[in-house]
Every structure is written in structure tokens, then in C-alpha cells.
Amino acid sequence: MTTNLRLPGRPEEITFSSLLARNATEYGELPALSWRAGPDAAEWTTLTWSEVRHQVAVLAAGYTALGVERGEHVLLMMGNRPEHWLSDLALFHLGAVPVTVYGTSAPEQIAHIARHSRARFAVVEGARELARWEPLLDAADVPLERLVVAEAADAGRHGTYASLYASGARIHRADAFEKAWQETRPEDPLTVVYTSGTTGDPKGVRLTHRNLILQAVRLDRGVDLPEHAEHICYLPFAHIAERVLGIYLPLLRASHVMLCADPTAVSAAVRELRPVQFFGVPRVWEKLAASVRAVLAQLPEEQRTAIEAANDLVRTRAGHAERGEEVPAELEAAYAGAKERALDPLLTLAGLDRLVWTASATAPMPIDVVRFWAGWGITIMDAWGLTETSGVCTLNSAASGYRLGSVGRPIEGLELRIAEDGEVFTRGETVFDGYLRPDGTVESAADADGWFPTGDVGRIDEDGFLWITDRKKELIITSTGKNVSPALVENTVKEHPLIGQALVHGDGRSYLVALLVLDAELAPVWARSRGIEADSAAALAAHPAVREEIARAVETANSRLNRTEQIKRYRLLTEEWGPDTGELTPSLKLRRRIVRDKYGALIDGLYEEPYDAV
């Protein structure tokens, strides 16, 4: 249900500080924030909303004592831990601007952000982060003055989060805290989010309280959830999606944030907590689907056949719901029985049995992944938006209608138009004012009529649903002048379970080639089920049976693509791409330029004779 909580004013006129004051007063005993004290901790530590506000007030005093002033940027590089979440709130209560930096950022990127934001203070997690930040204290062109370290054992000569909190506790005065946050206006900056940068230096996107209050209110209206629902918070806070879902929406809804410090442990957290809502970028849903498929592959054939039959039945029922049709009574009864017997036991084991809202965004969602989960009664409501639009622009919704494969209809107050070249433009109150300049001013990115070019290419159907096909800058233009969407081709070939990742190349060439990566979870299971012994991913990729299956996968994908879109040659790789190795952004988008540079010799070899696919 949409939240019915009282707002402390009209959405356009309030700030997130006023929402925290409301939560502490009206919902003070409800849980607000939970986390595990360490990787081996069995119990969760929980703060109520009244306890959160008290700690935020103390921290605000500590940051004031440190020298933080209204309007200045403070950089944060920590994982999903309470020090990060609470510091974010404390800083904007002071009128300062918290800026989260991705934990996987390279030293050059960190230096750029520190220089560009003119930040004097940074709060970092521990030794791993200090190694990249300490050199900036001595850099003549970087104004950074002091570091605060969350892990006290790693702090060395730097101040600690604990000492900052202790100093705040000594000087905290309630009247000073109340006066500070009440001076903040809705048009004041709430945060600056630096884009993760698939190319070039990250850009600073400045977002105001009003931008994100309106985003939270309008997103809430399109999301049907129980009040005060729990949210598993595992994506980086430098990602606009997690800032909205893990900070701003919980402040609006007075809901419960469960911090998952290790994003690779999210599956375990889901199994334990059995959430009613879950958001994942496409790569997360792909990995979860691969895990389920790996389990299914090891089940007895009879059980597997029963599950597949139930999947088909559930998809048929979902088709009626998608089209807005009434589900026939006979189908509804068959669905309920099949789901209870074949699917619910496995969903319960995976912690997915209570889900009522699931969503994805940030990149085109592979339709086979959407259909896979639909077969389990989990309808992934794909959304679309950018950092520059405060998050969601369009949303699929069970209440207002959805189309699987689309990214939904515009949220309230947002307009869309499609340019002649297919680029999507948008305008509305949740669209940012502009990019931060090094001198602190903002450079508008909209045209004279307020339309912002998103860089995404798509179409709007007759029912108002938006379909995103690719990024404008990533479209391949072949030597024959044909435009090709690489995401379309990549998602088609990735429908085969052996292929976990793919990059298609062909700009300025007469045909397309591809780099394919074996799925790290499914490939070994697939091999074992066929009696294939391989002691490494490289040995598996070289096995004749695997090579034959990959060839069939490419052939099947090509049969569904037009001539220009077909993959003529490919290379099979064994090392999975990720943020740590540079091929993916921290939000798990493919860095095409990085991959092309890293594997340039292999790609060039695909256009030469003779050629070996593996």
C-alpha cells in the first residue's frame, strides 16, 4: 500500500530533516536501522527512529567540532555500515553536502572528485581506503585537509569515527541542532552523486531536498508495499538507486533499513530475512537466476519436470495480469495448486516466498531473465532513470499497469519525448538543475525549454510504455552505415545459461564479433551433469563439448537477429568481469571502452584469418 504517513508539510516545502523529526516523534519506537556488528556476528544490532535521531544530533555536533560548515562537501568512502548511513544524515542536518565515493574507485578518480568537489574532509573505512586517500593530503592541487577513519585500528595518525562521535557527545546542544536543520531550505543541495563513469571523469550531479523528496513521494505512490517494510540495503550508497531506496524512501516511509555490508552475501541475507521487497540491477537478477538454475540442474528429472510445468502455468497466469485481463477461475485454481506443491518449497528455501515488490533498473533487463522469474510468480517491475533525474523516471506498476520488457510509464510530474534520432528527453521537478562546476556553481544540462537529453535510445508504445533499446553513445554503426544496439545482441546471446557476460563489437566494421564469458556458476554444473571433468575454467572452455554448445548458442541467437545484428565470430573467455578488474562500473554496468582496450588484440584477431573461436 502507498504510505499514509502524515507529512510535515506539502512535499515541495519540506526537507528530509523534517521527516526524521516526524519519525522520531510519531514512530520513535519502530526499528529504523539494523546491521551486524561484524562478519561473524550472529545477532543484528538495531536502532529505533528516536535513537537514530539522537545519534544524528550527536554526530552533527561532532562534525561541527571537526570544522564542517554549511554548504561544503564532505566525502564518504565506506561500505554499507551504520557510520556511513548516520553520517549522511548528520551532514545534511548541518546543511553540509554528503558525497559518497565508490569504494572501487581508482586513485585518479578519487583525486578528481576530491579536487572537483573542493572537499576539506573525508571519512573512510579503513586501511584499504587510506592507501588511496593519504597521498591527497600532500597534493598541492587538492584541498583535502583531514581524514576520519571508521576502523579505529587502522586510523594511525588520523582521527577516528569514535572520537568524532565522542566529541559530539561532549558539546551537543539540542537547541543548536534544531536551529541548524530548520535553516535548510527545500532548494538547498542534499547530495552530490558522481556518476560512475563508463567513459571519462565522473560528473558531479547536484540534487536538492526538493528533487529527492518529490522522487520519494512519487515512487512511493507507484510501489505497493506494507507500511514500515524492511529493505535490504546492499548496493553502494554512491549509486542513486540505493540512496533513494536505502536512505530517502525509508525516511519518508519510516521503514526499516537492514544493512548488508558484503554485497556478495545478499543471497544469504535474503534467505534469512525473507523480505517483502527487493531491488537488484540486471546483473544481480542474472546471478540469482543462475544460482536457481544451478540448483534445478541437480534435482531429479521428475521433480525438475514438475517445476518446469508449474513455471509454464505461472507464466500463463502472469500473461493475463500483464494484459489487464481477469484470470480464468480454472487457471487460478491450477496455478494455486502448482505453486503450492512445486514452487513454494524452493521459494521458501531461497527466502523469496514473501516478495510482493521486485524491481530492476540502470540497464536493459534481459527478457529471458524477466520471463524466468515470472515463472516463479516473481514479476520484476523494470524501471528506468538516471542519477540526473533523481532516480526513477518511468516505472512498471502492478497497480497502474506493466509490460514485461518495457521500463514502464512516466512517474507523476515527469514528461518524456523521443527525438528524431530516438534519444529520450525528459523534464520535470525531479530532474536536476545541472552538473557541479569546480567553482561550486552549477552548469545546466537542459535546453531552453527544460528538456534534458538522457543519452538513452528508446520508443514509446501506444499505451504510453517506454522501451529502452540502448545508450546513444554505445550504438554500433557498421561500415555499411547500419545502426546496431549491442545490448540487444548481448542479451539475446546471454539467454543461453553457459554464457554469463558478453560484449559485442563492430563499430566501423562490416560485421559483428563478440567476447563471451562463461557463467562462473552454471558452467561447472552444466559440465558435471554431462560427465565433463575440468579442473579450471580454462580447461572447461577448451573442452570440445563446451565449444560445441557455445557454437549452438551463438547460432540460436543469430537465428533471432537480423543479418546486420548477427555475431559472425567470437572469442570465449573464462575470467568473469567485475568492478575490481575494471570491466564493470560499481553499479555493474559494462565499461565497453575498458573491455575493448583490455582485449583489443583479441578483438582485432577476430577480424583476421585464420580464426579459432576459443
Tab-separated table of N, CA and C in Angstrom, residues 132-266:
chain	number	residue	atom	x	y	z
A	132	ARG	N	44.672	4.894	-0.618
A	132	ARG	CA	44.351	5.727	-1.786
A	132	ARG	C	44.106	7.183	-1.427
A	133	TRP	N	43.787	7.454	-0.168
A	133	TRP	CA	43.428	8.812	0.220
A	133	TRP	C	44.598	9.608	0.814
A	134	GLU	N	45.471	8.945	1.545
A	134	GLU	CA	46.540	9.682	2.241
A	134	GLU	C	47.409	10.526	1.310
A	135	PRO	N	47.779	10.037	0.117
A	135	PRO	CA	48.609	10.878	-0.756
A	135	PRO	C	47.956	12.201	-1.135
A	136	LEU	N	46.643	12.265	-1.065
A	136	LEU	CA	45.955	13.505	-1.452
A	136	LEU	C	46.135	14.607	-0.420
A	137	LEU	N	46.456	14.230	0.823
A	137	LEU	CA	46.664	15.249	1.858
A	137	LEU	C	47.867	16.131	1.546
A	138	ASP	N	48.793	15.604	0.775
A	138	ASP	CA	50.006	16.359	0.436
A	138	ASP	C	49.983	16.892	-0.997
A	139	ALA	N	48.898	16.665	-1.707
A	139	ALA	CA	48.816	17.129	-3.100
A	139	ALA	C	48.470	18.609	-3.137
A	140	ALA	N	49.261	19.372	-3.838
A	140	ALA	CA	49.097	20.832	-3.850
A	140	ALA	C	47.779	21.271	-4.469
A	141	ASP	N	47.249	20.496	-5.421
A	141	ASP	CA	46.023	20.911	-6.123
A	141	ASP	C	44.753	20.309	-5.541
A	142	VAL	N	44.870	19.632	-4.376
A	142	VAL	CA	43.710	19.031	-3.725
A	142	VAL	C	43.526	19.688	-2.363
A	143	PRO	N	42.351	20.259	-2.083
A	143	PRO	CA	42.157	20.989	-0.818
A	143	PRO	C	41.909	20.106	0.400
A	144	LEU	N	41.996	18.787	0.243
A	144	LEU	CA	41.713	17.882	1.347
A	144	LEU	C	42.645	18.153	2.528
A	145	GLU	N	42.056	18.284	3.733
A	145	GLU	CA	42.837	18.628	4.923
A	145	GLU	C	42.917	17.495	5.947
A	146	ARG	N	41.785	16.775	6.138
A	146	ARG	CA	41.766	15.777	7.211
A	146	ARG	C	40.985	14.550	6.792
A	147	LEU	N	41.409	13.406	7.341
A	147	LEU	CA	40.709	12.147	7.139
A	147	LEU	C	40.192	11.651	8.488
A	148	VAL	N	38.999	11.077	8.460
A	148	VAL	CA	38.429	10.397	9.622
A	148	VAL	C	38.257	8.936	9.231
A	149	VAL	N	38.634	8.014	10.130
A	149	VAL	CA	38.656	6.596	9.801
A	149	VAL	C	37.657	5.841	10.685
A	150	ALA	N	36.801	5.033	10.050
A	150	ALA	CA	35.791	4.286	10.798
A	150	ALA	C	36.419	3.157	11.608
A	151	GLU	N	37.368	2.432	11.007
A	151	GLU	CA	38.038	1.335	11.712
A	151	GLU	C	39.190	1.911	12.543
A	152	ALA	N	38.972	2.021	13.843
A	152	ALA	CA	39.942	2.690	14.716
A	152	ALA	C	41.323	2.037	14.655
A	153	ALA	N	41.382	0.710	14.513
A	153	ALA	CA	42.673	0.014	14.492
A	153	ALA	C	43.515	0.405	13.290
A	154	ASP	N	42.894	0.935	12.240
A	154	ASP	CA	43.623	1.309	11.030
A	154	ASP	C	43.926	2.801	10.951
A	155	ALA	N	43.470	3.571	11.939
A	155	ALA	CA	43.486	5.034	11.808
A	155	ALA	C	44.886	5.630	11.809
A	156	GLY	N	45.817	5.077	12.602
A	156	GLY	CA	47.152	5.666	12.677
A	156	GLY	C	47.098	7.093	13.188
A	157	ARG	N	47.660	8.016	12.412
A	157	ARG	CA	47.728	9.424	12.835
A	157	ARG	C	46.424	10.186	12.605
A	158	HIS	N	45.437	9.537	12.013
A	158	HIS	CA	44.193	10.222	11.668
A	158	HIS	C	43.153	10.069	12.769
A	159	GLY	N	42.173	10.969	12.759
A	159	GLY	CA	41.081	10.890	13.714
A	159	GLY	C	40.180	9.707	13.412
A	160	THR	N	39.431	9.269	14.417
A	160	THR	CA	38.541	8.127	14.248
A	160	THR	C	37.084	8.577	14.331
A	161	TYR	N	36.235	7.734	13.780
A	161	TYR	CA	34.797	7.995	13.867
A	161	TYR	C	34.363	8.012	15.335
A	162	ALA	N	34.909	7.083	16.125
A	162	ALA	CA	34.546	7.011	17.542
A	162	ALA	C	34.904	8.303	18.276
A	163	SER	N	36.083	8.862	17.992
A	163	SER	CA	36.471	10.111	18.666
A	163	SER	C	35.620	11.278	18.180
A	164	LEU	N	35.226	11.250	16.896
A	164	LEU	CA	34.358	12.302	16.377
A	164	LEU	C	33.011	12.251	17.096
A	165	TYR	N	32.469	11.031	17.277
A	165	TYR	CA	31.191	10.885	17.978
A	165	TYR	C	31.330	11.323	19.441
A	166	ALA	N	32.458	10.955	20.051
A	166	ALA	CA	32.672	11.326	21.455
A	166	ALA	C	32.747	12.834	21.622
A	167	SER	N	33.407	13.525	20.700
A	167	SER	CA	33.485	14.987	20.797
A	167	SER	C	32.104	15.599	20.609
A	168	GLY	N	31.296	14.980	19.727
A	168	GLY	CA	29.935	15.464	19.552
A	168	GLY	C	29.109	15.294	20.803
A	169	ALA	N	29.291	14.161	21.489
A	169	ALA	CA	28.535	13.908	22.715
A	169	ALA	C	28.865	14.935	23.789
A	170	ARG	N	30.114	15.404	23.804
A	170	ARG	CA	30.530	16.385	24.813
A	170	ARG	C	29.921	17.758	24.567
A	171	ILE	N	29.770	18.152	23.311
A	171	ILE	CA	29.353	19.537	23.024
A	171	ILE	C	27.931	19.642	22.477
A	172	HIS	N	27.270	18.511	22.289
A	172	HIS	CA	25.923	18.531	21.696
A	172	HIS	C	24.963	19.388	22.516
A	173	ARG	N	24.263	20.262	21.801
A	173	ARG	CA	23.200	21.065	22.402
A	173	ARG	C	21.963	20.945	21.512
A	174	ALA	N	20.861	20.550	22.106
A	174	ALA	CA	19.652	20.294	21.330
A	174	ALA	C	19.183	21.535	20.587
A	175	ASP	N	19.279	22.706	21.207
A	175	ASP	CA	18.789	23.921	20.552
A	175	ASP	C	19.615	24.258	19.308
A	176	ALA	N	20.923	24.027	19.365
A	176	ALA	CA	21.777	24.309	18.210
A	176	ALA	C	21.458	23.347	17.063
A	177	PHE	N	21.193	22.096	17.411
A	177	PHE	CA	20.854	21.108	16.384
A	177	PHE	C	19.540	21.472	15.706
A	178	GLU	N	18.521	21.819	16.489
A	178	GLU	CA	17.213	22.161	15.918
A	178	GLU	C	17.311	23.412	15.056
A	179	LYS	N	18.088	24.383	15.500
A	179	LYS	CA	18.233	25.623	14.738
A	179	LYS	C	18.911	25.358	13.391
A	180	ALA	N	19.922	24.479	13.394
A	180	ALA	CA	20.689	24.223	12.169
A	180	ALA	C	19.824	23.593	11.085
A	181	TRP	N	19.075	22.537	11.438
A	181	TRP	CA	18.326	21.859	10.369
A	181	TRP	C	17.148	22.685	9.889
A	182	GLN	N	16.590	23.526	10.765
A	182	GLN	CA	15.450	24.340	10.351
A	182	GLN	C	15.852	25.489	9.420
A	183	GLU	N	17.140	25.749	9.318
A	183	GLU	CA	17.615	26.767	8.377
A	183	GLU	C	17.741	26.226	6.955
A	184	THR	N	17.684	24.899	6.817
A	184	THR	CA	17.807	24.291	5.489
A	184	THR	C	16.510	24.467	4.713
A	185	ARG	N	16.646	24.791	3.427
A	185	ARG	CA	15.502	25.014	2.557
A	185	ARG	C	15.381	23.880	1.544
A	186	PRO	N	14.169	23.635	1.025
A	186	PRO	CA	13.981	22.547	0.049
A	186	PRO	C	14.871	22.669	-1.181
A	187	GLU	N	15.225	23.878	-1.578
A	187	GLU	CA	16.058	24.070	-2.767
A	187	GLU	C	17.551	23.922	-2.483
A	188	ASP	N	17.920	23.685	-1.224
A	188	ASP	CA	19.321	23.501	-0.870
A	188	ASP	C	19.807	22.118	-1.329
A	189	PRO	N	21.107	22.000	-1.647
A	189	PRO	CA	21.622	20.688	-2.074
A	189	PRO	C	21.554	19.679	-0.944
A	190	LEU	N	21.112	18.476	-1.288
A	190	LEU	CA	21.056	17.368	-0.334
A	190	LEU	C	22.272	16.470	-0.493
A	191	THR	N	22.695	16.268	-1.728
A	191	THR	CA	23.859	15.431	-2.002
A	191	THR	C	24.394	15.765	-3.383
A	192	VAL	N	25.628	15.367	-3.637
A	192	VAL	CA	26.186	15.349	-4.987
A	192	VAL	C	26.561	13.901	-5.262
A	193	VAL	N	26.053	13.367	-6.372
A	193	VAL	CA	26.357	11.998	-6.757
A	193	VAL	C	27.236	12.050	-7.997
A	194	TYR	N	28.436	11.510	-7.875
A	194	TYR	CA	29.337	11.464	-9.022
A	194	TYR	C	29.032	10.207	-9.833
A	195	THR	N	28.698	10.420	-11.103
A	195	THR	CA	28.403	9.290	-11.973
A	195	THR	C	29.599	8.355	-12.004
A	196	SER	N	29.320	7.062	-12.119
A	196	SER	CA	30.397	6.076	-12.025
A	196	SER	C	31.330	6.112	-13.218
A	197	GLY	N	30.896	6.722	-14.309
A	197	GLY	CA	31.820	6.981	-15.409
A	197	GLY	C	32.172	5.783	-16.255
A	198	THR	N	31.305	5.426	-17.242
A	198	THR	CA	31.698	4.382	-18.183
A	198	THR	C	32.781	4.901	-19.111
A	199	THR	N	32.846	6.217	-19.265
A	199	THR	CA	33.934	6.866	-20.015
A	199	THR	C	34.248	8.187	-19.340
A	200	GLY	N	35.517	8.595	-19.367
A	200	GLY	CA	35.906	9.911	-18.873
A	200	GLY	C	35.800	10.052	-17.368
A	201	ASP	N	36.046	11.299	-16.880
A	201	ASP	CA	35.962	11.583	-15.456
A	201	ASP	C	34.507	11.607	-15.000
A	202	PRO	N	34.257	11.179	-13.760
A	202	PRO	CA	32.888	11.247	-13.236
A	202	PRO	C	32.396	12.687	-13.185
A	203	LYS	N	31.097	12.876	-13.448
A	203	LYS	CA	30.466	14.196	-13.345
A	203	LYS	C	29.710	14.289	-12.033
A	204	GLY	N	29.732	15.464	-11.421
A	204	GLY	CA	29.033	15.678	-10.158
A	204	GLY	C	27.603	16.133	-10.388
A	205	VAL	N	26.654	15.298	-10.027
A	205	VAL	CA	25.237	15.608	-10.195
A	205	VAL	C	24.707	16.140	-8.868
A	206	ARG	N	24.330	17.422	-8.856
A	206	ARG	CA	23.840	18.022	-7.609
A	206	ARG	C	22.327	17.872	-7.526
A	207	LEU	N	21.860	17.278	-6.417
A	207	LEU	CA	20.434	17.039	-6.204
A	207	LEU	C	19.989	17.716	-4.917
A	208	THR	N	18.813	18.330	-4.952
A	208	THR	CA	18.303	19.082	-3.814
A	208	THR	C	17.340	18.240	-2.973
A	209	HIS	N	17.017	18.775	-1.793
A	209	HIS	CA	15.986	18.141	-0.967
A	209	HIS	C	14.691	18.011	-1.763
A	210	ARG	N	14.313	19.078	-2.483
A	210	ARG	CA	13.054	19.036	-3.229
A	210	ARG	C	13.090	17.971	-4.310
A	211	ASN	N	14.196	17.877	-5.065
A	211	ASN	CA	14.321	16.832	-6.089
A	211	ASN	C	13.996	15.460	-5.505
A	212	LEU	N	14.615	15.153	-4.372
A	212	LEU	CA	14.548	13.791	-3.854
A	212	LEU	C	13.328	13.541	-2.964
A	213	ILE	N	12.790	14.582	-2.344
A	213	ILE	CA	11.505	14.427	-1.649
A	213	ILE	C	10.429	14.060	-2.666
A	214	LEU	N	10.374	14.814	-3.772
A	214	LEU	CA	9.372	14.533	-4.801
A	214	LEU	C	9.592	13.158	-5.425
A	215	GLN	N	10.871	12.777	-5.628
A	215	GLN	CA	11.161	11.442	-6.142
A	215	GLN	C	10.619	10.375	-5.192
A	216	ALA	N	10.878	10.525	-3.902
A	216	ALA	CA	10.439	9.532	-2.919
A	216	ALA	C	8.916	9.458	-2.854
A	217	VAL	N	8.257	10.605	-2.845
A	217	VAL	CA	6.794	10.629	-2.750
A	217	VAL	C	6.164	9.974	-3.973
A	218	ARG	N	6.684	10.290	-5.164
A	218	ARG	CA	6.082	9.766	-6.389
A	218	ARG	C	6.422	8.292	-6.606
A	219	LEU	N	7.602	7.891	-6.202
A	219	LEU	CA	7.944	6.473	-6.262
A	219	LEU	C	7.073	5.681	-5.293
A	220	ASP	N	6.860	6.233	-4.105
A	220	ASP	CA	6.025	5.569	-3.103
A	220	ASP	C	4.620	5.313	-3.632
A	221	ARG	N	4.099	6.249	-4.429
A	221	ARG	CA	2.744	6.102	-4.962
A	221	ARG	C	2.648	4.972	-5.992
A	222	GLY	N	3.784	4.605	-6.577
A	222	GLY	CA	3.773	3.544	-7.570
A	222	GLY	C	4.232	2.200	-7.050
A	223	VAL	N	4.531	2.120	-5.751
A	223	VAL	CA	5.055	0.892	-5.153
A	223	VAL	C	4.089	0.421	-4.078
A	224	ASP	N	3.530	-0.737	-4.251
A	224	ASP	CA	2.529	-1.271	-3.337
A	224	ASP	C	3.209	-2.133	-2.287
A	225	LEU	N	3.416	-1.566	-1.092
A	225	LEU	CA	4.144	-2.255	-0.020
A	225	LEU	C	3.442	-2.065	1.316
A	226	PRO	N	3.625	-3.011	2.239
A	226	PRO	CA	3.140	-2.774	3.599
A	226	PRO	C	3.886	-1.591	4.216
A	227	GLU	N	3.230	-0.888	5.115
A	227	GLU	CA	3.910	0.230	5.776
A	227	GLU	C	5.059	-0.285	6.647
A	228	HIS	N	6.111	0.517	6.720
A	228	HIS	CA	7.290	0.230	7.548
A	228	HIS	C	8.003	-1.062	7.113
A	229	ALA	N	7.939	-1.368	5.823
A	229	ALA	CA	8.547	-2.603	5.313
A	229	ALA	C	10.076	-2.548	5.432
A	230	GLU	N	10.684	-3.739	5.551
A	230	GLU	CA	12.143	-3.818	5.624
A	230	GLU	C	12.750	-3.709	4.230
A	231	HIS	N	13.934	-3.110	4.171
A	231	HIS	CA	14.675	-3.001	2.912
A	231	HIS	C	16.089	-3.517	3.140
A	232	ILE	N	16.508	-4.506	2.342
A	232	ILE	CA	17.891	-4.997	2.415
A	232	ILE	C	18.766	-4.057	1.599
A	233	CYS	N	19.656	-3.386	2.266
A	233	CYS	CA	20.466	-2.314	1.684
A	233	CYS	C	21.872	-2.855	1.416
A	234	TYR	N	22.172	-3.142	0.141
A	234	TYR	CA	23.449	-3.777	-0.183
A	234	TYR	C	24.197	-3.119	-1.330
A	235	LEU	N	23.497	-2.335	-2.169
A	235	LEU	CA	24.188	-1.621	-3.241
A	235	LEU	C	24.957	-0.441	-2.656
A	236	PRO	N	25.992	0.051	-3.336
A	236	PRO	CA	26.766	1.182	-2.793
A	236	PRO	C	25.903	2.433	-2.651
A	237	PHE	N	26.167	3.206	-1.616
A	237	PHE	CA	25.442	4.468	-1.432
A	237	PHE	C	25.838	5.518	-2.466
A	238	ALA	N	26.883	5.263	-3.237
A	238	ALA	CA	27.230	6.150	-4.343
A	238	ALA	C	26.309	5.929	-5.533
A	239	HIS	N	25.476	4.898	-5.481
A	239	HIS	CA	24.521	4.553	-6.534
A	239	HIS	C	23.199	5.247	-6.204
A	240	ILE	N	22.635	6.005	-7.144
A	240	ILE	CA	21.411	6.757	-6.865
A	240	ILE	C	20.282	5.830	-6.421
A	241	ALA	N	20.227	4.604	-6.958
A	241	ALA	CA	19.156	3.689	-6.572
A	241	ALA	C	19.195	3.399	-5.077
A	242	GLU	N	20.384	3.115	-4.529
A	242	GLU	CA	20.466	2.802	-3.100
A	242	GLU	C	20.287	4.045	-2.242
A	243	ARG	N	20.683	5.187	-2.733
A	243	ARG	CA	20.430	6.406	-1.961
A	243	ARG	C	18.923	6.618	-1.808
A	244	VAL	N	18.182	6.376	-2.879
A	244	VAL	CA	16.732	6.546	-2.808
A	244	VAL	C	16.093	5.448	-1.959
A	245	LEU	N	16.419	4.180	-2.271
A	245	LEU	CA	15.763	3.058	-1.606
A	245	LEU	C	16.284	2.817	-0.188
A	246	GLY	N	17.556	3.167	0.065
A	246	GLY	CA	18.161	2.848	1.347
A	246	GLY	C	18.275	4.014	2.317
A	247	ILE	N	18.037	5.260	1.840
A	247	ILE	CA	18.103	6.426	2.728
A	247	ILE	C	16.821	7.246	2.640
A	248	TYR	N	16.504	7.750	1.438
A	248	TYR	CA	15.450	8.754	1.315
A	248	TYR	C	14.047	8.170	1.420
A	249	LEU	N	13.782	7.052	0.740
A	249	LEU	CA	12.460	6.439	0.847
A	249	LEU	C	12.179	5.929	2.265
A	250	PRO	N	13.152	5.312	2.960
A	250	PRO	CA	12.897	4.930	4.358
A	250	PRO	C	12.593	6.117	5.264
A	251	LEU	N	13.227	7.276	5.005
A	251	LEU	CA	12.896	8.461	5.800
A	251	LEU	C	11.452	8.885	5.550
A	252	LEU	N	10.996	8.802	4.312
A	252	LEU	CA	9.613	9.148	4.002
A	252	LEU	C	8.646	8.151	4.623
A	253	ARG	N	8.956	6.848	4.517
A	253	ARG	CA	8.032	5.792	4.924
A	253	ARG	C	8.226	5.332	6.376
A	254	ALA	N	9.239	5.884	7.056
A	254	ALA	CA	9.580	5.402	8.402
A	254	ALA	C	9.739	3.887	8.391
A	255	SER	N	10.459	3.406	7.384
A	255	SER	CA	10.641	1.967	7.233
A	255	SER	C	11.977	1.518	7.817
A	256	HIS	N	12.284	0.242	7.644
A	256	HIS	CA	13.391	-0.383	8.365
A	256	HIS	C	14.492	-0.770	7.380
A	257	VAL	N	15.677	-0.200	7.536
A	257	VAL	CA	16.818	-0.460	6.666
A	257	VAL	C	17.696	-1.527	7.311
A	258	MET	N	17.942	-2.618	6.558
A	258	MET	CA	18.817	-3.691	7.022
A	258	MET	C	20.101	-3.613	6.205
A	259	LEU	N	21.185	-3.200	6.836
A	259	LEU	CA	22.446	-3.009	6.129
A	259	LEU	C	23.147	-4.342	5.877
A	260	CYS	N	23.501	-4.568	4.624
A	260	CYS	CA	24.258	-5.758	4.237
A	260	CYS	C	25.635	-5.273	3.776
A	261	ALA	N	26.631	-5.413	4.660
A	261	ALA	CA	27.938	-4.831	4.398
A	261	ALA	C	28.663	-5.491	3.232
A	262	ASP	N	28.409	-6.772	3.008
A	262	ASP	CA	29.065	-7.511	1.936
A	262	ASP	C	28.055	-7.803	0.833
A	263	PRO	N	28.138	-7.109	-0.302
A	263	PRO	CA	27.135	-7.321	-1.356
A	263	PRO	C	27.119	-8.740	-1.905
A	264	THR	N	28.228	-9.461	-1.775
A	264	THR	CA	28.242	-10.850	-2.254
A	264	THR	C	27.441	-11.765	-1.337
A	265	ALA	N	27.079	-11.263	-0.156
A	265	ALA	CA	26.314	-12.066	0.805
A	265	ALA	C	24.827	-11.749	0.757
A	266	VAL	N	24.394	-11.034	-0.280
A	266	VAL	CA	22.991	-10.623	-0.321
A	266	VAL	C	22.056	-11.820	-0.416
